[in-house]
Amino acid sequence: MSQTNKLKIFNDPIYGFITIPNTLIYDLIQHPYFQRLRRISQMGMSYLVYPGAHHTRFHHALGCMHIMQKAVQTLQFKGVSISEEEENALYIAILLHDIGHGPYSHAMEHSIVEEVHHEELSLLFMEQLNKEFDGKLALAIQVFKGEYHRKFMLQLISSQLDMDRMDYLKRDSFYSGVAEGNINSERLIQMMNVQDDYLVIEEKGIYSVEKFLVARRLMYWQAYLHKTSVVAELILTKILKRAKELTQKGTILPCSEPLQFFLQNKISLTDFDKNVLDKFSYLDDYDVLGAIKAWQFHDDFVLQSLCRMILNRDLLKIQMTDDKPIKENLLAIKNKYIALAGISDKEADYFVFKGKLKNQAYSKSSEPIRILKKDKTIEDVVEASDQLHLKALSKPVTKYFICFPKVVLEA
């Protein structure tokens, strides 16, 4: 295959044309591990609230790589030396930062792939690709793990103002139609610099940073933590948990082979060899949705009821409160549903439960967003800003909720 064939461009509705910087990155994009991201939605169940939110993790990863190119150009223009090898490592690390996501990732992490986080899987995928590509990803992996001596490179990939957040806020805002999340990533990138090996934002970019933090907070409440998205994801988690419970007891549920494998086996991080990693890479949204479509007809009351809720968007009622729910109230609702549905106490736990949501737009305990003042001193954005609301944004806000079937209210 001739090289010219590999220098493709993608048309992106947000940035316009995205170019692939070199043939290695083209080959990584072409790899089945990466192509599967086309079949994994970026916003999970959010399409039940925002019908346009069907964009994929593939799309997001390309967007991240594109703005990383812009960031590298800006820093080089300002005299920051970044070698070709380092530049490539940044592109590869940001391109592959989400490669470990499964379908409906957060629901999976809490149900069928026991406590294995997508960051850990991303690293396993990168290490496997490194073997296949003769060690060409070694530096990218070093940067990704935070083991490279130039700190600012990790900050571009993973920090409170990284390329990942910049792209997903802009992209999710665009596709969901939640205008509050739209940020000015071009200006933020133009304001970037490196001082004492830290990524900094020049002082005149402070308002863009403030807007970015406010946008992030609003996107969390309006999109990611929207109560309908939250309850849909919880129902999905319960579906997968129930499916696993039934499978472990010997019930064979109709579903694809890779999904069957994860339902039948207890898989933790130590079990992820090449074989298990490949099995995981065959999973995407279609396995899960296909299974849910089949399971709506299963004779297990819990499984069929939960599946129908998702398919027909007839979800559990979710009530948000500022205070912790009262145990007795929840118990009364649960007992009422047990009587109505004629199910056991354990089965009722799938339908009546409580939880909490936490939203913190800026964390003072994490790596700060540094503002480079005119006198060349560096200050945390919260201290540098004259806006009092930034201090408020760094306080975590917790909301509590209870979920239960709507029939309980009607009865």
GROMACS .gro file of C-alpha atoms in nm:
model
  411
    1MET     CA    1   0.000   0.000   0.000
    2SER     CA    2   0.151   0.334  -0.096
    3GLN     CA    3   0.214   0.592   0.174
    4THR     CA    4   0.008   0.865   0.012
    5ASN     CA    5  -0.295   0.646   0.064
    6LYS     CA    6  -0.256   0.672   0.440
    7LEU     CA    7  -0.259   1.048   0.476
    8LYS     CA    8  -0.635   1.069   0.490
    9ILE     CA    9  -0.855   1.349   0.618
   10PHE     CA   10  -1.175   1.318   0.822
   11ASN     CA   11  -1.457   1.567   0.803
   12ASP     CA   12  -1.563   1.663   1.153
   13PRO     CA   13  -1.874   1.873   1.222
   14ILE     CA   14  -1.693   2.056   1.502
   15TYR     CA   15  -1.342   2.131   1.375
   16GLY     CA   16  -1.383   2.089   1.000
   17PHE     CA   17  -1.109   1.876   0.849
   18ILE     CA   18  -0.896   1.654   1.072
   19THR     CA   19  -0.569   1.531   0.922
   20ILE     CA   20  -0.387   1.213   1.016
   21PRO     CA   21  -0.029   1.322   1.096
   22ASN     CA   22   0.158   1.009   0.983
   23THR     CA   23   0.131   0.649   0.866
   24LEU     CA   24   0.179   0.493   1.212
   25ILE     CA   25  -0.126   0.679   1.341
   26TYR     CA   26  -0.319   0.577   1.031
   27ASP     CA   27  -0.233   0.212   1.103
   28LEU     CA   28  -0.339   0.247   1.468
   29ILE     CA   29  -0.673   0.397   1.362
   30GLN     CA   30  -0.719   0.108   1.118
   31HIS     CA   31  -0.657  -0.153   1.390
   32PRO     CA   32  -0.968  -0.354   1.493
   33TYR     CA   33  -0.915  -0.249   1.857
   34PHE     CA   34  -0.960   0.113   1.754
   35GLN     CA   35  -1.227   0.059   1.488
   36ARG     CA   36  -1.454  -0.096   1.751
   37LEU     CA   37  -1.487   0.254   1.903
   38ARG     CA   38  -1.713   0.334   1.607
   39ARG     CA   39  -1.965   0.099   1.766
   40ILE     CA   40  -1.945   0.246   2.116
   41SER     CA   41  -2.150   0.553   2.194
   42GLN     CA   42  -1.974   0.840   2.373
   43MET     CA   43  -2.268   0.933   2.593
   44GLY     CA   44  -2.416   0.593   2.675
   45MET     CA   45  -2.786   0.616   2.755
   46SER     CA   46  -2.808   0.996   2.714
   47TYR     CA   47  -2.988   0.954   2.381
   48LEU     CA   48  -3.299   0.869   2.586
   49VAL     CA   49  -3.293   1.235   2.695
   50TYR     CA   50  -3.116   1.403   2.403
   51PRO     CA   51  -3.205   1.218   2.080
   52GLY     CA   52  -2.903   1.359   1.896
   53ALA     CA   53  -2.647   1.216   2.141
   54HIS     CA   54  -2.549   0.918   1.926
   55HIS     CA   55  -2.188   1.016   1.849
   56THR     CA   56  -1.916   0.762   1.916
   57ARG     CA   57  -1.591   0.726   2.107
   58PHE     CA   58  -1.417   0.691   1.769
   59HIS     CA   59  -1.527   1.042   1.679
   60HIS     CA   60  -1.415   1.179   2.017
   61ALA     CA   61  -1.069   1.016   1.998
   62LEU     CA   62  -1.004   1.172   1.657
   63GLY     CA   63  -1.119   1.510   1.787
   64CYS     CA   64  -0.877   1.484   2.081
   65MET     CA   65  -0.590   1.403   1.845
   66HIS     CA   66  -0.681   1.703   1.628
   67ILE     CA   67  -0.674   1.953   1.915
   68MET     CA   68  -0.355   1.794   2.044
   69GLN     CA   69  -0.200   1.883   1.706
   70LYS     CA   70  -0.315   2.242   1.755
   71ALA     CA   71  -0.173   2.250   2.109
   72VAL     CA   72   0.165   2.117   1.995
   73GLN     CA   73   0.180   2.378   1.714
   74THR     CA   74   0.097   2.657   1.961
   75LEU     CA   75   0.362   2.547   2.213
   76GLN     CA   76   0.628   2.503   1.945
   77PHE     CA   77   0.545   2.849   1.809
   78LYS     CA   78   0.605   2.988   2.159
   79GLY     CA   79   0.948   2.828   2.174
   80VAL     CA   80   0.872   2.510   2.369
   81SER     CA   81   1.092   2.238   2.223
   82ILE     CA   82   0.897   1.921   2.146
   83SER     CA   83   1.086   1.663   1.941
   84GLU     CA   84   0.920   1.468   1.662
   85GLU     CA   85   0.929   1.157   1.880
   86GLU     CA   86   0.762   1.341   2.171
   87GLU     CA   87   0.504   1.494   1.940
   88ASN     CA   88   0.415   1.150   1.807
   89ALA     CA   89   0.393   1.009   2.160
   90LEU     CA   90   0.142   1.281   2.250
   91TYR     CA   91  -0.073   1.204   1.944
   92ILE     CA   92  -0.071   0.830   2.014
   93ALA     CA   93  -0.140   0.867   2.387
   94ILE     CA   94  -0.437   1.099   2.336
   95LEU     CA   95  -0.571   0.895   2.044
   96LEU     CA   96  -0.571   0.579   2.256
   97HIS     CA   97  -0.661   0.730   2.596
   98ASP     CA   98  -1.018   0.591   2.578
   99ILE     CA   99  -0.951   0.269   2.389
  100GLY     CA  100  -1.029   0.066   2.703
  101HIS     CA  101  -1.392   0.176   2.717
  102GLY     CA  102  -1.645  -0.099   2.677
  103PRO     CA  103  -2.006  -0.053   2.570
  104TYR     CA  104  -2.192   0.162   2.827
  105SER     CA  105  -1.862   0.161   3.011
  106HIS     CA  106  -1.972   0.275   3.355
  107ALA     CA  107  -2.259   0.027   3.369
  108MET     CA  108  -2.017  -0.251   3.268
  109GLU     CA  109  -1.760  -0.153   3.531
  110HIS     CA  110  -2.024  -0.197   3.801
  111SER     CA  111  -2.177  -0.519   3.678
  112ILE     CA  112  -2.008  -0.775   3.456
  113VAL     CA  113  -1.642  -0.676   3.440
  114GLU     CA  114  -1.571  -0.661   3.810
  115GLU     CA  115  -1.413  -0.334   3.920
  116VAL     CA  116  -1.186  -0.304   3.617
  117HIS     CA  117  -1.163   0.059   3.513
  118HIS     CA  118  -1.135   0.168   3.153
  119GLU     CA  119  -0.801   0.347   3.219
  120GLU     CA  120  -0.645   0.013   3.320
  121LEU     CA  121  -0.785  -0.152   3.008
  122SER     CA  122  -0.662   0.136   2.788
  123LEU     CA  123  -0.313   0.063   2.915
  124LEU     CA  124  -0.348  -0.311   2.842
  125PHE     CA  125  -0.465  -0.234   2.487
  126MET     CA  126  -0.174   0.008   2.438
  127GLU     CA  127   0.077  -0.250   2.563
  128GLN     CA  128  -0.067  -0.512   2.328
  129LEU     CA  129  -0.053  -0.267   2.035
  130ASN     CA  130   0.305  -0.183   2.131
  131LYS     CA  131   0.397  -0.549   2.081
  132GLU     CA  132   0.223  -0.558   1.743
  133PHE     CA  133   0.388  -0.232   1.632
  134ASP     CA  134   0.744  -0.331   1.731
  135GLY     CA  135   0.776  -0.104   2.034
  136LYS     CA  136   0.674   0.216   1.852
  137LEU     CA  137   0.428   0.306   2.129
  138ALA     CA  138   0.683   0.282   2.413
  139LEU     CA  139   0.720   0.658   2.466
  140ALA     CA  140   0.343   0.717   2.439
  141ILE     CA  141   0.289   0.456   2.713
  142GLN     CA  142   0.554   0.619   2.931
  143VAL     CA  143   0.380   0.958   2.892
  144PHE     CA  144   0.036   0.804   2.951
  145LYS     CA  145   0.154   0.642   3.276
  146GLY     CA  146   0.307   0.972   3.396
  147GLU     CA  147   0.658   0.824   3.393
  148TYR     CA  148   0.809   1.064   3.140
  149HIS     CA  149   1.022   1.343   3.287
  150ARG     CA  150   0.839   1.627   3.108
  151LYS     CA  151   0.534   1.682   3.331
  152PHE     CA  152   0.346   1.910   3.095
  153MET     CA  153   0.307   1.626   2.844
  154LEU     CA  154   0.095   1.426   3.086
  155GLN     CA  155  -0.109   1.739   3.165
  156LEU     CA  156  -0.204   1.768   2.798
  157ILE     CA  157  -0.343   1.412   2.814
  158SER     CA  158  -0.481   1.392   3.166
  159SER     CA  159  -0.543   1.693   3.388
  160GLN     CA  160  -0.819   1.937   3.475
  161LEU     CA  161  -0.768   2.114   3.142
  162ASP     CA  162  -0.666   1.838   2.904
  163MET     CA  163  -0.748   1.769   2.539
  164ASP     CA  164  -0.991   1.495   2.642
  165ARG     CA  165  -1.213   1.731   2.845
  166MET     CA  166  -1.187   2.004   2.585
  167ASP     CA  167  -1.312   1.776   2.311
  168TYR     CA  168  -1.586   1.593   2.498
  169LEU     CA  169  -1.740   1.914   2.636
  170LYS     CA  170  -1.754   2.073   2.293
  171ARG     CA  171  -1.863   1.753   2.117
  172ASP     CA  172  -2.123   1.640   2.372
  173SER     CA  173  -2.265   1.991   2.383
  174PHE     CA  174  -2.291   1.995   2.002
  175TYR     CA  175  -2.461   1.656   1.967
  176SER     CA  176  -2.690   1.683   2.269
  177GLY     CA  177  -2.788   2.040   2.188
  178VAL     CA  178  -2.700   2.154   2.542
  179ALA     CA  179  -2.554   2.490   2.442
  180GLU     CA  180  -2.422   2.565   2.792
  181GLY     CA  181  -2.139   2.316   2.741
  182ASN     CA  182  -1.997   2.489   2.436
  183ILE     CA  183  -1.645   2.610   2.514
  184ASN     CA  184  -1.392   2.812   2.318
  185SER     CA  185  -1.125   2.543   2.282
  186GLU     CA  186  -0.940   2.741   2.010
  187ARG     CA  187  -0.879   3.031   2.247
  188LEU     CA  188  -0.784   2.805   2.538
  189ILE     CA  189  -0.525   2.633   2.317
  190GLN     CA  190  -0.387   2.967   2.189
  191MET     CA  191  -0.334   3.076   2.552
  192MET     CA  192  -0.132   2.766   2.648
  193ASN     CA  193   0.235   2.783   2.738
  194VAL     CA  194   0.491   2.589   2.940
  195GLN     CA  195   0.667   2.737   3.241
  196ASP     CA  196   0.900   2.539   3.475
  197ASP     CA  197   0.784   2.223   3.293
  198TYR     CA  198   0.418   2.288   3.386
  199LEU     CA  199   0.138   2.354   3.142
  200VAL     CA  200   0.011   2.707   3.209
  201ILE     CA  201  -0.255   2.937   3.066
  202GLU     CA  202  -0.145   3.294   3.002
  203GLU     CA  203  -0.326   3.547   3.220
  204LYS     CA  204  -0.530   3.692   2.936
  205GLY     CA  205  -0.691   3.348   2.889
  206ILE     CA  206  -0.835   3.340   3.240
  207TYR     CA  207  -1.193   3.418   3.131
  208SER     CA  208  -1.183   3.129   2.886
  209VAL     CA  209  -1.077   2.900   3.171
  210GLU     CA  210  -1.360   3.032   3.389
  211LYS     CA  211  -1.609   2.968   3.111
  212PHE     CA  212  -1.465   2.620   3.060
  213LEU     CA  213  -1.516   2.533   3.430
  214VAL     CA  214  -1.869   2.672   3.437
  215ALA     CA  215  -1.951   2.485   3.115
  216ARG     CA  216  -1.821   2.163   3.268
  217ARG     CA  217  -2.040   2.204   3.576
  218LEU     CA  218  -2.348   2.279   3.367
  219MET     CA  219  -2.286   1.985   3.132
  220TYR     CA  220  -2.266   1.754   3.432
  221TRP     CA  221  -2.600   1.860   3.577
  222GLN     CA  222  -2.775   1.900   3.243
  223ALA     CA  223  -2.638   1.604   3.049
  224TYR     CA  224  -2.410   1.353   3.224
  225LEU     CA  225  -2.597   1.361   3.558
  226HIS     CA  226  -2.940   1.435   3.409
  227LYS     CA  227  -3.175   1.228   3.624
  228THR     CA  228  -3.320   1.036   3.329
  229SER     CA  229  -2.972   0.946   3.198
  230VAL     CA  230  -2.874   0.842   3.550
  231VAL     CA  231  -3.174   0.616   3.603
  232ALA     CA  232  -3.135   0.460   3.255
  233GLU     CA  233  -2.771   0.378   3.325
  234LEU     CA  234  -2.862   0.232   3.665
  235ILE     CA  235  -3.130   0.013   3.505
  236LEU     CA  236  -2.875  -0.105   3.250
  237THR     CA  237  -2.633  -0.191   3.532
  238LYS     CA  238  -2.909  -0.388   3.704
  239ILE     CA  239  -2.992  -0.572   3.378
  240LEU     CA  240  -2.631  -0.685   3.340
  241LYS     CA  241  -2.610  -0.779   3.709
  242ARG     CA  242  -2.930  -0.984   3.684
  243ALA     CA  243  -2.810  -1.151   3.363
  244LYS     CA  244  -2.484  -1.242   3.535
  245GLU     CA  245  -2.666  -1.373   3.842
  246LEU     CA  246  -2.895  -1.595   3.630
  247THR     CA  247  -2.606  -1.718   3.414
  248GLN     CA  248  -2.399  -1.810   3.720
  249LYS     CA  249  -2.695  -2.019   3.841
  250GLY     CA  250  -2.695  -2.213   3.515
  251THR     CA  251  -2.956  -2.027   3.307
  252ILE     CA  252  -2.838  -1.987   2.948
  253LEU     CA  253  -2.940  -1.643   2.821
  254PRO     CA  254  -2.942  -1.575   2.447
  255CYS     CA  255  -2.666  -1.327   2.362
  256SER     CA  256  -2.345  -1.292   2.162
  257GLU     CA  257  -2.048  -1.513   2.244
  258PRO     CA  258  -1.825  -1.236   2.389
  259LEU     CA  259  -2.106  -1.116   2.618
  260GLN     CA  260  -2.178  -1.475   2.720
  261PHE     CA  261  -1.811  -1.513   2.817
  262PHE     CA  262  -1.822  -1.213   3.054
  263LEU     CA  263  -2.153  -1.327   3.204
  264GLN     CA  264  -2.021  -1.677   3.271
  265ASN     CA  265  -1.681  -1.582   3.413
  266LYS     CA  266  -1.574  -1.363   3.702
  267ILE     CA  267  -1.315  -1.145   3.533
  268SER     CA  268  -1.084  -0.917   3.729
  269LEU     CA  269  -0.782  -0.717   3.609
  270THR     CA  270  -0.538  -1.004   3.667
  271ASP     CA  271  -0.739  -1.227   3.429
  272PHE     CA  272  -0.684  -0.996   3.132
  273ASP     CA  273  -0.441  -1.188   2.913
  274LYS     CA  274  -0.436  -1.150   2.533
  275ASN     CA  275  -0.726  -1.393   2.495
  276VAL     CA  276  -0.956  -1.209   2.741
  277LEU     CA  277  -0.852  -0.871   2.601
  278ASP     CA  278  -0.951  -0.987   2.252
  279LYS     CA  279  -1.285  -1.113   2.384
  280PHE     CA  280  -1.342  -0.773   2.546
  281SER     CA  281  -1.254  -0.602   2.216
  282TYR     CA  282  -1.537  -0.791   2.043
  283LEU     CA  283  -1.793  -0.628   2.274
  284ASP     CA  284  -1.976  -0.315   2.166
  285ASP     CA  285  -2.316  -0.144   2.207
  286TYR     CA  286  -2.478  -0.387   1.964
  287ASP     CA  287  -2.403  -0.689   2.185
  288VAL     CA  288  -2.571  -0.522   2.480
  289LEU     CA  289  -2.873  -0.384   2.292
  290GLY     CA  290  -2.917  -0.709   2.099
  291ALA     CA  291  -2.919  -0.900   2.429
  292ILE     CA  292  -3.169  -0.660   2.586
  293LYS     CA  293  -3.401  -0.704   2.286
  294ALA     CA  294  -3.387  -1.083   2.333
  295TRP     CA  295  -3.415  -1.076   2.712
  296GLN     CA  296  -3.737  -0.868   2.715
  297PHE     CA  297  -3.914  -1.199   2.640
  298HIS     CA  298  -3.735  -1.404   2.907
  299ASP     CA  299  -3.953  -1.562   3.174
  300ASP     CA  300  -3.752  -1.405   3.458
  301PHE     CA  301  -3.971  -1.119   3.580
  302VAL     CA  302  -3.680  -0.897   3.688
  303LEU     CA  303  -3.484  -0.934   3.363
  304GLN     CA  304  -3.777  -0.888   3.126
  305SER     CA  305  -3.920  -0.590   3.320
  306LEU     CA  306  -3.588  -0.402   3.331
  307CYS     CA  307  -3.520  -0.471   2.960
  308ARG     CA  308  -3.861  -0.339   2.859
  309MET     CA  309  -3.802  -0.024   3.061
  310ILE     CA  310  -3.496   0.058   2.850
  311LEU     CA  311  -3.643  -0.045   2.514
  312ASN     CA  312  -3.971   0.141   2.561
  313ARG     CA  313  -3.820   0.429   2.760
  314ASP     CA  314  -4.063   0.361   3.041
  315LEU     CA  315  -3.812   0.398   3.321
  316LEU     CA  316  -3.819   0.384   3.698
  317LYS     CA  317  -3.924   0.699   3.879
  318ILE     CA  318  -3.622   0.886   4.016
  319GLN     CA  319  -3.661   1.147   4.289
  320MET     CA  320  -3.370   1.378   4.370
  321THR     CA  321  -3.324   1.526   4.717
  322ASP     CA  322  -3.065   1.740   4.891
  323ASP     CA  323  -3.076   1.522   5.203
  324LYS     CA  324  -3.013   1.151   5.253
  325PRO     CA  325  -3.329   0.949   5.193
  326ILE     CA  326  -3.502   0.816   5.504
  327LYS     CA  327  -3.457   0.439   5.538
  328GLU     CA  328  -3.815   0.378   5.658
  329ASN     CA  329  -3.965   0.559   5.357
  330LEU     CA  330  -3.761   0.349   5.117
  331LEU     CA  331  -3.859   0.031   5.300
  332ALA     CA  332  -4.227   0.124   5.283
  333ILE     CA  333  -4.201   0.176   4.904
  334LYS     CA  334  -4.019  -0.154   4.868
  335ASN     CA  335  -4.277  -0.348   5.069
  336LYS     CA  336  -4.557  -0.191   4.869
  337TYR     CA  337  -4.390  -0.304   4.543
  338ILE     CA  338  -4.327  -0.656   4.678
  339ALA     CA  339  -4.701  -0.686   4.747
  340LEU     CA  340  -4.796  -0.543   4.407
  341ALA     CA  341  -4.558  -0.751   4.195
  342GLY     CA  342  -4.553  -1.064   4.408
  343ILE     CA  343  -4.174  -1.086   4.411
  344SER     CA  344  -3.912  -1.163   4.674
  345ASP     CA  345  -3.728  -0.908   4.887
  346LYS     CA  346  -3.404  -0.972   4.695
  347GLU     CA  347  -3.577  -0.924   4.357
  348ALA     CA  348  -3.732  -0.599   4.478
  349ASP     CA  349  -3.379  -0.459   4.529
  350TYR     CA  350  -3.352  -0.440   4.150
  351PHE     CA  351  -3.643  -0.196   4.138
  352VAL     CA  352  -3.624   0.006   4.460
  353PHE     CA  353  -3.289   0.155   4.558
  354LYS     CA  354  -3.108   0.473   4.655
  355GLY     CA  355  -2.782   0.642   4.558
  356LYS     CA  356  -2.600   0.972   4.535
  357LEU     CA  357  -2.444   1.192   4.268
  358LYS     CA  358  -2.139   1.412   4.312
  359ASN     CA  359  -2.045   1.703   4.089
  360GLN     CA  360  -1.725   1.899   4.128
  361ALA     CA  361  -1.621   2.118   3.839
  362TYR     CA  362  -1.275   2.190   3.977
  363SER     CA  363  -1.079   1.994   4.234
  364LYS     CA  364  -0.829   2.180   4.451
  365SER     CA  365  -0.672   1.853   4.561
  366SER     CA  366  -0.582   1.752   4.203
  367GLU     CA  367  -0.319   1.902   3.974
  368PRO     CA  368  -0.429   2.269   3.953
  369ILE     CA  369  -0.498   2.476   3.641
  370ARG     CA  370  -0.207   2.720   3.653
  371ILE     CA  371  -0.234   3.079   3.537
  372LEU     CA  372   0.088   3.248   3.420
  373LYS     CA  373   0.077   3.609   3.540
  374LYS     CA  374   0.237   3.899   3.353
  375ASP     CA  375   0.522   3.908   3.608
  376LYS     CA  376   0.595   3.540   3.525
  377THR     CA  377   0.461   3.409   3.859
  378ILE     CA  378   0.220   3.116   3.856
  379GLU     CA  379  -0.109   3.105   4.044
  380ASP     CA  380  -0.392   2.853   4.082
  381VAL     CA  381  -0.688   2.968   3.870
  382VAL     CA  382  -0.912   2.991   4.179
  383GLU     CA  383  -0.670   3.238   4.340
  384ALA     CA  384  -0.600   3.428   4.019
  385SER     CA  385  -0.966   3.477   3.930
  386ASP     CA  386  -1.169   3.771   4.053
  387GLN     CA  387  -1.480   3.558   4.024
  388LEU     CA  388  -1.608   3.430   4.356
  389HIS     CA  389  -1.805   3.154   4.185
  390LEU     CA  390  -1.483   2.968   4.100
  391LYS     CA  391  -1.432   2.905   4.472
  392ALA     CA  392  -1.786   2.768   4.480
  393LEU     CA  393  -1.714   2.548   4.179
  394SER     CA  394  -1.431   2.378   4.364
  395LYS     CA  395  -1.668   2.259   4.639
  396PRO     CA  396  -1.825   1.920   4.564
  397VAL     CA  397  -2.206   1.924   4.542
  398THR     CA  398  -2.382   1.604   4.644
  399LYS     CA  399  -2.740   1.514   4.555
  400TYR     CA  400  -2.922   1.204   4.675
  401PHE     CA  401  -3.186   1.005   4.491
  402ILE     CA  402  -3.426   0.717   4.524
  403CYS     CA  403  -3.559   0.503   4.237
  404PHE     CA  404  -3.876   0.295   4.233
  405PRO     CA  405  -4.142   0.173   3.985
  406LYS     CA  406  -4.412   0.427   3.893
  407VAL     CA  407  -4.692   0.181   3.980
  408VAL     CA  408  -4.610   0.232   4.347
  409LEU     CA  409  -4.741   0.591   4.317
  410GLU     CA  410  -5.048   0.484   4.122
  411ALA     CA  411  -5.147   0.203   4.358
   0.00000   0.00000   0.00000
